[in-house]
Coordinates of C-alpha atoms and ligand atoms in Angstrom, one line a residue:
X23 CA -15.5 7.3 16.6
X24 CA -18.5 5.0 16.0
X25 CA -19.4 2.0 17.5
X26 CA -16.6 -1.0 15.7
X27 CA -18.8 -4.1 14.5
X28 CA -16.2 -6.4 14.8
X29 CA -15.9 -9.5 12.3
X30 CA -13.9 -12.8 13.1
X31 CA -11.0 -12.5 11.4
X32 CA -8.7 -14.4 14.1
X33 CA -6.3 -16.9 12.2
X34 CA -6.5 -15.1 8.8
X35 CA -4.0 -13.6 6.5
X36 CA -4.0 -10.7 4.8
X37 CA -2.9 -11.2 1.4
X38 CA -4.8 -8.9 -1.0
X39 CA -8.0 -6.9 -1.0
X40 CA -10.3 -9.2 -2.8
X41 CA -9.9 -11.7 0.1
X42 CA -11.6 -9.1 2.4
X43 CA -15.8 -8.3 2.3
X44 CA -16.0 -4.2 2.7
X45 CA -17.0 -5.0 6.2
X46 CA -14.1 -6.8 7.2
X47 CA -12.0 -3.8 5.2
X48 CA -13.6 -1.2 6.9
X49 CA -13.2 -2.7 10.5
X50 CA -9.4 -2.6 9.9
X51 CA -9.3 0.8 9.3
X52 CA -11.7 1.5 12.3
X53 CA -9.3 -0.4 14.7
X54 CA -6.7 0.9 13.3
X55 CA -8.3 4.7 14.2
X56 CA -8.8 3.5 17.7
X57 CA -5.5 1.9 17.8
X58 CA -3.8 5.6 16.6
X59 CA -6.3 7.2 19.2
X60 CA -4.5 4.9 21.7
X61 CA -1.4 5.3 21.0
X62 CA -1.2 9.1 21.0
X63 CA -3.0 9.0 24.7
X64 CA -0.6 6.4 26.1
X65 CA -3.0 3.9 26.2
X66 CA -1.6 0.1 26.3
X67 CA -2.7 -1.9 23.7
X68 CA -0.6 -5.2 24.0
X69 CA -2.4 -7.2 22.2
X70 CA 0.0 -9.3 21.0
X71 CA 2.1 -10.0 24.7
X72 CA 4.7 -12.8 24.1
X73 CA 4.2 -13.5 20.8
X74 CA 7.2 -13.3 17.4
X75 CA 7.2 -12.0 14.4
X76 CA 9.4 -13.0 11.4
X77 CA 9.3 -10.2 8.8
X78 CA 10.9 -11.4 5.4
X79 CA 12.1 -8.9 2.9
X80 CA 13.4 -10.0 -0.2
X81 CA 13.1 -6.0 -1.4
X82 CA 14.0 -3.0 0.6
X83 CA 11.8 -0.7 2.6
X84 CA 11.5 1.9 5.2
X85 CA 7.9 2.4 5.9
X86 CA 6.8 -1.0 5.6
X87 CA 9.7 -2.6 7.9
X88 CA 9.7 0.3 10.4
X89 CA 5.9 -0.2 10.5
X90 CA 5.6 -3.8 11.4
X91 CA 8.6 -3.4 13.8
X92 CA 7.3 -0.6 15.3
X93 CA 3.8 -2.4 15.6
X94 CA 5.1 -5.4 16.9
X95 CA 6.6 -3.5 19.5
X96 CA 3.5 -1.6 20.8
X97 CA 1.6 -4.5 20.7
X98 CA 4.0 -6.6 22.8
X99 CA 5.6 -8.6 20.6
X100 CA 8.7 -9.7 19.1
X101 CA 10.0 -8.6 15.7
X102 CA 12.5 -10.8 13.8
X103 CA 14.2 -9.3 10.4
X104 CA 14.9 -11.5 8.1
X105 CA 16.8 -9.8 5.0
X106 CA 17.3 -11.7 1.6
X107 CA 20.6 -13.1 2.2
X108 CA 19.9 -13.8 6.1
X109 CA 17.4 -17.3 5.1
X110 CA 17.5 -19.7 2.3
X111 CA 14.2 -18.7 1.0
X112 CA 13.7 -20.2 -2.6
X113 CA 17.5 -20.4 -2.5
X114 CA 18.7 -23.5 -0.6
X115 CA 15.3 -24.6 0.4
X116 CA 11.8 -24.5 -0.6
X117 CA 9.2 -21.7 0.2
X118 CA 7.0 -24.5 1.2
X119 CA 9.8 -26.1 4.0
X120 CA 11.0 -22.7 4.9
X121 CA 7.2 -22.3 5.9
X122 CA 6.9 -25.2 7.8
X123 CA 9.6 -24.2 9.7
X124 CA 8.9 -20.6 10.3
X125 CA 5.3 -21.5 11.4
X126 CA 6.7 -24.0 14.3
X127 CA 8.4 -21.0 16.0
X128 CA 7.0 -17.9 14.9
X129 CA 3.1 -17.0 15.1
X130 CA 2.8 -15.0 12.6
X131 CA 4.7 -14.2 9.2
X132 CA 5.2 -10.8 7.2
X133 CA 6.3 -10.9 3.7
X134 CA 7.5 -8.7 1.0
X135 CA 8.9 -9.5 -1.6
X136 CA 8.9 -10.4 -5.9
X137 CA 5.9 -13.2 -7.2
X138 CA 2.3 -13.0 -4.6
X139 CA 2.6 -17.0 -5.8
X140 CA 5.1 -16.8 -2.8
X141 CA 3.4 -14.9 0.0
X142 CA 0.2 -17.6 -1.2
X143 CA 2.8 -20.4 -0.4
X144 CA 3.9 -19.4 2.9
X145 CA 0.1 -18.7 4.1
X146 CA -0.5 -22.5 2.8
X147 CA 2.3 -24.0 4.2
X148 CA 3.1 -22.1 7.4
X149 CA -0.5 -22.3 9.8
X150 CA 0.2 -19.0 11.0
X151 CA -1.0 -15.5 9.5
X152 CA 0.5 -14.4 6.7
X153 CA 0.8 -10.8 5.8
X154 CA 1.2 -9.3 2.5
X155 CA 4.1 -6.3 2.9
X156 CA 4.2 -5.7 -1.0
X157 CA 4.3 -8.2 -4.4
X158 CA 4.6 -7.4 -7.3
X159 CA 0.8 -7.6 -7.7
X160 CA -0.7 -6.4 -4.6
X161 CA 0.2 -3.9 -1.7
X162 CA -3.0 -3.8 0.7
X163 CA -1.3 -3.0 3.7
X164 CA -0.8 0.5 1.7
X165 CA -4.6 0.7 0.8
X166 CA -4.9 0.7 4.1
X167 CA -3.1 3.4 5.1
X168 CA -4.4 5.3 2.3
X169 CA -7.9 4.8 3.2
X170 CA -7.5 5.8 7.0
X171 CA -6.0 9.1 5.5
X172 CA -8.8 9.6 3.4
X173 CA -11.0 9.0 6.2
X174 CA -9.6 11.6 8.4
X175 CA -9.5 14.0 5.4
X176 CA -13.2 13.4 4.4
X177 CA -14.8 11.5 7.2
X178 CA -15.9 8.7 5.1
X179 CA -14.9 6.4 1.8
X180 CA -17.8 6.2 -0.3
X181 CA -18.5 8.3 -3.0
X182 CA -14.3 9.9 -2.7
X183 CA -13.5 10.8 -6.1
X184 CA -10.0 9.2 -5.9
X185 CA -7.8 9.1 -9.2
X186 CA -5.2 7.3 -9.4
X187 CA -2.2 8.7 -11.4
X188 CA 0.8 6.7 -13.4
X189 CA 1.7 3.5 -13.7
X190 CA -1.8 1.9 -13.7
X191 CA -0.6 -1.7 -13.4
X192 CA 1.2 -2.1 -10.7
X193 CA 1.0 -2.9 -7.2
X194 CA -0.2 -0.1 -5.6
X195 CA -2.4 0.6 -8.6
X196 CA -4.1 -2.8 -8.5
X197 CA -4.7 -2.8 -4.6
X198 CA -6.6 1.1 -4.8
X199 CA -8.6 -0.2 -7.6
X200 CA -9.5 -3.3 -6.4
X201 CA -9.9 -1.6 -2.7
X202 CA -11.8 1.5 -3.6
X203 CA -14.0 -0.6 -5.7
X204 CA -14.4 -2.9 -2.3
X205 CA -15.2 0.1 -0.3
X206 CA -17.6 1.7 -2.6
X207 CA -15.5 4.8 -4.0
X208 CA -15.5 6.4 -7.1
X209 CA -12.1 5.1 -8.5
X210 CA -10.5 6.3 -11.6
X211 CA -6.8 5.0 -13.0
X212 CA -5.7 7.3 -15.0
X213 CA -2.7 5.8 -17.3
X214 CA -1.4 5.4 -20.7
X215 CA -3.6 2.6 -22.8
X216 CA 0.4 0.1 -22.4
X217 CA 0.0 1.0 -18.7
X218 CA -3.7 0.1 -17.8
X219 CA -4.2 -2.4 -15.4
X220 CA -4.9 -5.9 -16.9
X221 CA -8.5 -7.0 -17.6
X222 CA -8.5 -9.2 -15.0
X223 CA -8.0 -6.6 -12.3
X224 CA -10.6 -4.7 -14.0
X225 CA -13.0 -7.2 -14.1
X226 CA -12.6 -7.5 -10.2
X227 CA -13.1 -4.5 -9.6
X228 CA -16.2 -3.9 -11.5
X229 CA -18.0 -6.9 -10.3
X230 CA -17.4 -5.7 -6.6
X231 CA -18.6 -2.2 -7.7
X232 CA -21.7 -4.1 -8.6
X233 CA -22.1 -4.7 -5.0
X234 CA -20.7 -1.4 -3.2
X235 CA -22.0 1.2 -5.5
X236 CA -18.6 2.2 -6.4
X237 CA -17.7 3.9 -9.9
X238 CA -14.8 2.7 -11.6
X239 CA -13.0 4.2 -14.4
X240 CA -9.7 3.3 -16.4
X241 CA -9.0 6.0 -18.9
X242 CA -6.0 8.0 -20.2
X243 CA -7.6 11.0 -20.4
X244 CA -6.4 13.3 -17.7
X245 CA -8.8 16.3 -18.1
X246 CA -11.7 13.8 -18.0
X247 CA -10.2 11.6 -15.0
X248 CA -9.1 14.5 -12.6
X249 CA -12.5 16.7 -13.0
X250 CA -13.5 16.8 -8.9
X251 CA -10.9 14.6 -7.8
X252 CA -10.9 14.8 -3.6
X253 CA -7.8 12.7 -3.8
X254 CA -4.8 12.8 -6.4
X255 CA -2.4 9.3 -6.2
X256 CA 0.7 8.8 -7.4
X257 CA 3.6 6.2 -7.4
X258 CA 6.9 5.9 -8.8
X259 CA 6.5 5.4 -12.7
X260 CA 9.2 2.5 -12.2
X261 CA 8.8 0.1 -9.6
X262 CA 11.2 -1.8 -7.4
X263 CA 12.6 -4.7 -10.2
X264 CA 11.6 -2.9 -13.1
X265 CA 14.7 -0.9 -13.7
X266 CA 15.6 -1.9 -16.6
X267 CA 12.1 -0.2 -18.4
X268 CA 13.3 3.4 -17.5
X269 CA 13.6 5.1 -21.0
X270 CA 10.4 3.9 -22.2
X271 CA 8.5 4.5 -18.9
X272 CA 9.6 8.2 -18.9
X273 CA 8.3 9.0 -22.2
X274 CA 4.9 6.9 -21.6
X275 CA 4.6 8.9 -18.2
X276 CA 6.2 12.4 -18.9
X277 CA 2.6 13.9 -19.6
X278 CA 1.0 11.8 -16.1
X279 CA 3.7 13.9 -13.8
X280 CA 1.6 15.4 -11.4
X281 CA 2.2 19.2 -11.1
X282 CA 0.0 22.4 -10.4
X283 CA -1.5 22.7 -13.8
X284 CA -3.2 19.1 -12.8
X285 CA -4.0 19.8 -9.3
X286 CA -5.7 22.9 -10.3
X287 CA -7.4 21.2 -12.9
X288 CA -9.6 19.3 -10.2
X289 CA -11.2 22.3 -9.2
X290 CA -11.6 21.3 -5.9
X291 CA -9.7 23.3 -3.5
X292 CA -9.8 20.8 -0.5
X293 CA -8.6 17.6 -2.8
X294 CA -5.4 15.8 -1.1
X295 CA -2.0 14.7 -2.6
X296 CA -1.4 11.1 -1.9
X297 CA 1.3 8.9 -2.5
X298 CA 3.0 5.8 -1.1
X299 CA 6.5 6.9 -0.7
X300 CA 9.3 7.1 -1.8
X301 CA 8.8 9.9 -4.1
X302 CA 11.0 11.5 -6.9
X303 CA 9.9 15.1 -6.7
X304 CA 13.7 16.7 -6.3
X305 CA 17.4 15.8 -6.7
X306 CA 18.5 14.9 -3.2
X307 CA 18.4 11.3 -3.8
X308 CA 21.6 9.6 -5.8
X309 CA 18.8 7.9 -7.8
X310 CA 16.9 11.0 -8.6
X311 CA 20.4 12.9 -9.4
X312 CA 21.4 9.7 -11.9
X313 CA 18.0 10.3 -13.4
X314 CA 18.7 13.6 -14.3
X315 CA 22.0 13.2 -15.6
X316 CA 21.0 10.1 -17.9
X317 CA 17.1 11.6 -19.3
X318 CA 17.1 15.3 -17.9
X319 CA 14.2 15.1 -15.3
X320 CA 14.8 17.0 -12.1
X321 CA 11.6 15.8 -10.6
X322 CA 9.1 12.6 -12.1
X323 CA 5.8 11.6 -11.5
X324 CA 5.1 14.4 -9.0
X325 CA 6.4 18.3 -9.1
X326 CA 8.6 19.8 -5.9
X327 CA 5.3 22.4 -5.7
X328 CA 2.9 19.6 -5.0
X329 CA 4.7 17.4 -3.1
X330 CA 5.1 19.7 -0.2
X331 CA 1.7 21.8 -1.0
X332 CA -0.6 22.4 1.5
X333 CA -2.7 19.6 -0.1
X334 CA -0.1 17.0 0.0
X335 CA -0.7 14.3 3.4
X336 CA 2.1 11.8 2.4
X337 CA 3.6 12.1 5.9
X338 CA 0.4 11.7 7.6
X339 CA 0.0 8.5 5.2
X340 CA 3.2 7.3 6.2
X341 CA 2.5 7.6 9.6
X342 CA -0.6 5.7 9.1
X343 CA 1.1 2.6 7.7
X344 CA 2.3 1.8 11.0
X345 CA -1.5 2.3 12.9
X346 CA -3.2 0.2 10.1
X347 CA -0.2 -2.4 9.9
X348 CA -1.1 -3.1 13.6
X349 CA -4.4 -3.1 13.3
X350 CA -4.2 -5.9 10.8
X351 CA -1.9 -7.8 13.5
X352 CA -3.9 -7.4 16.2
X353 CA -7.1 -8.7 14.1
X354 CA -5.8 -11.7 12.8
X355 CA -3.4 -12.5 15.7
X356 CA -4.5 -10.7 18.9
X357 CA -7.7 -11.5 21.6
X358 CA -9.5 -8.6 21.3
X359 CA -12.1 -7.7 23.2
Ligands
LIG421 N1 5.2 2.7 0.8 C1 6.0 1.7 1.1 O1 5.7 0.5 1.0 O2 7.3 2.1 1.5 P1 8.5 1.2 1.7 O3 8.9 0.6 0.4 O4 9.6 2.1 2.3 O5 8.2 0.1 2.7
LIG422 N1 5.2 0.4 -6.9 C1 6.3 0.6 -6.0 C2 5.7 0.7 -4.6 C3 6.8 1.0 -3.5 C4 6.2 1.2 -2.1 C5 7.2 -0.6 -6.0 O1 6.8 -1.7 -6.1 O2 8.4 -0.4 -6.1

């Protein structure tokens, strides 16, 4: 691994991509490279000895709670779960007090939950690092995760021909835009016209291709977005508080599903599957199984076939969550050297 170039990002929070220069992006998913290096030898790397963690979860998770807990653990400190009905948050008392408070006993703060207005607030009111474990805007603890994958697939970021697939305006969509843009990829959404990301995402993202060299394309033409793709994305085509849009998100999406006939369509036979997890790809789920009862899909926005292809890296990805997640602790929390 090369030399790291390490910026000061001691005392920061880590909110959303655009808050980040590439360097400063790119030197989180280097540590976090070393820090995965680490771990798998047994190396110690308690960089964060003695201190606590609160982790705040309005909305469920396994990768993203299991991550930081895990993190928090290696690096020495003390995770503190705090589900939606364990704390007052917005309820009973302000996100602003419930800040205050948090920050006088805990030194840094992980949140995920509905409005990024929120996660804002607590990195305003609490004076301790704040970071961002999914709004409904943003989910750059993902991009990430995503990004180390892609580097160990391809050895590097820019130029990756990474397409995006789905529900191009949501979370994860607007953090791989915005961050692939940052690092100087060439970045395509590929979406229905009602599903692009808004125009002010887009905007962002072009002017920071201005300065990385990146390429970045919205389009809902699938032949045209997926010709050379190294990476294929994909997310659930309805997020988590969106339930209610199912019907109409189904029949926008149906022709998005990503199958064989699209993976072949690359015609690169050393692309990668990505996608952030969970996935509805079967019916082993009582979610998946109700789908299929109420609109007839056994799998959604990716096929059985891919999902567990030889191209597919989710698990890998997953696993990476938890290296990068620490990495981004350690940075804005820990003394290293
Ligand atoms: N990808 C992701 O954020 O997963 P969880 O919702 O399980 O945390
Ligand atoms: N877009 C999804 C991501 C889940 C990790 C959601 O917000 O539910």
């Amino acid at each position: 691994m090369s030399t790291i170039t390490k910026p000061i990002l001691k005392g920061r929070s880590f909110l959303a991509e655009r808050d980040f220069t590439k360097g400063e992006f790119v030197y989180l998913i280097d540590l976090a490279e070393k820090l995965k290096h680490e771990k798998q030898q047994r190396i110690p790397h308690r960089h964060l000895e003695g201190k606590n963690i609160a982790l705040l979860f309005e909305k469920p998770s396994t990768r993203t709670r299991c991550a930081f807990t895990v993190a928090c653990i290696d690096l020495g400190a003390h995770p503190e779960y705090l589900g939606k009905d364990d704390i007052q948050l917005g309820k009973k008392e302000s996100i602003e007090d419930t800040a205050k408070v948090l920050g006088r006993m805990f030194d840094g703060i992980e949140f995920r939950g509905f409005e990024h207005k929120k996660v804002e607030m607590l990195a305003e009111h609490s004076g301790v690092p704040v970071w961002n474990g999914l709004t409904e805007q943003w989910h750059p603890t993902q991009t990430l995760a995503d990004f180390l994958t892609v580097k160990e697939n391809f050895g590097r970021l820019e130029g990756i021909k990474f397409v995006y697939v789905g529900d191009g305006r949501n979370n994860v969509a607007n953090s791989l835009l915005v961050g692939g843009a940052l690092v100087g990829m060439d970045v395509r959404i590929c979406a229905p016209k009602e599903l692009f990301p808004e125009q002010e995402v887009i905007e962002l993202a072009e002017s920071l291709a201005k300065e990385s060299g990146a390429i970045v394309t919205v389009t809902d033409e699938i032949d045209k977005a997926v010709a050379g793709a190294d990476v294929i994305y994909t997310d659930v085509w309805v997020s988590m508080g969106e339930e209610d849009q199912f019907a109409e998100r189904i029949a926008l999406l149906a022709p998005y599903q990503v199958n064989m006939e699209m993976i072949e369509k690359t015609g690169n036979d050393q692309m990668i599957f990505l996608h952030c997890l969970p996935a509805f790809h079967d019916l082993e789920t009582s979610y998946g199984m109700e789908i299929y009862k109420n609109h007839g899909l056994a799998e959604m926005e990716v096929t059985d076939a891919v999902f567990r292809s030889s191209h597919s890296k989710v698990f890998d990805q997953a696993e990476n969550r938890m290296h990068t997640i620490k990495a981004v602790m350690a940075a804005t929390l820990g003394n290293l050297q």
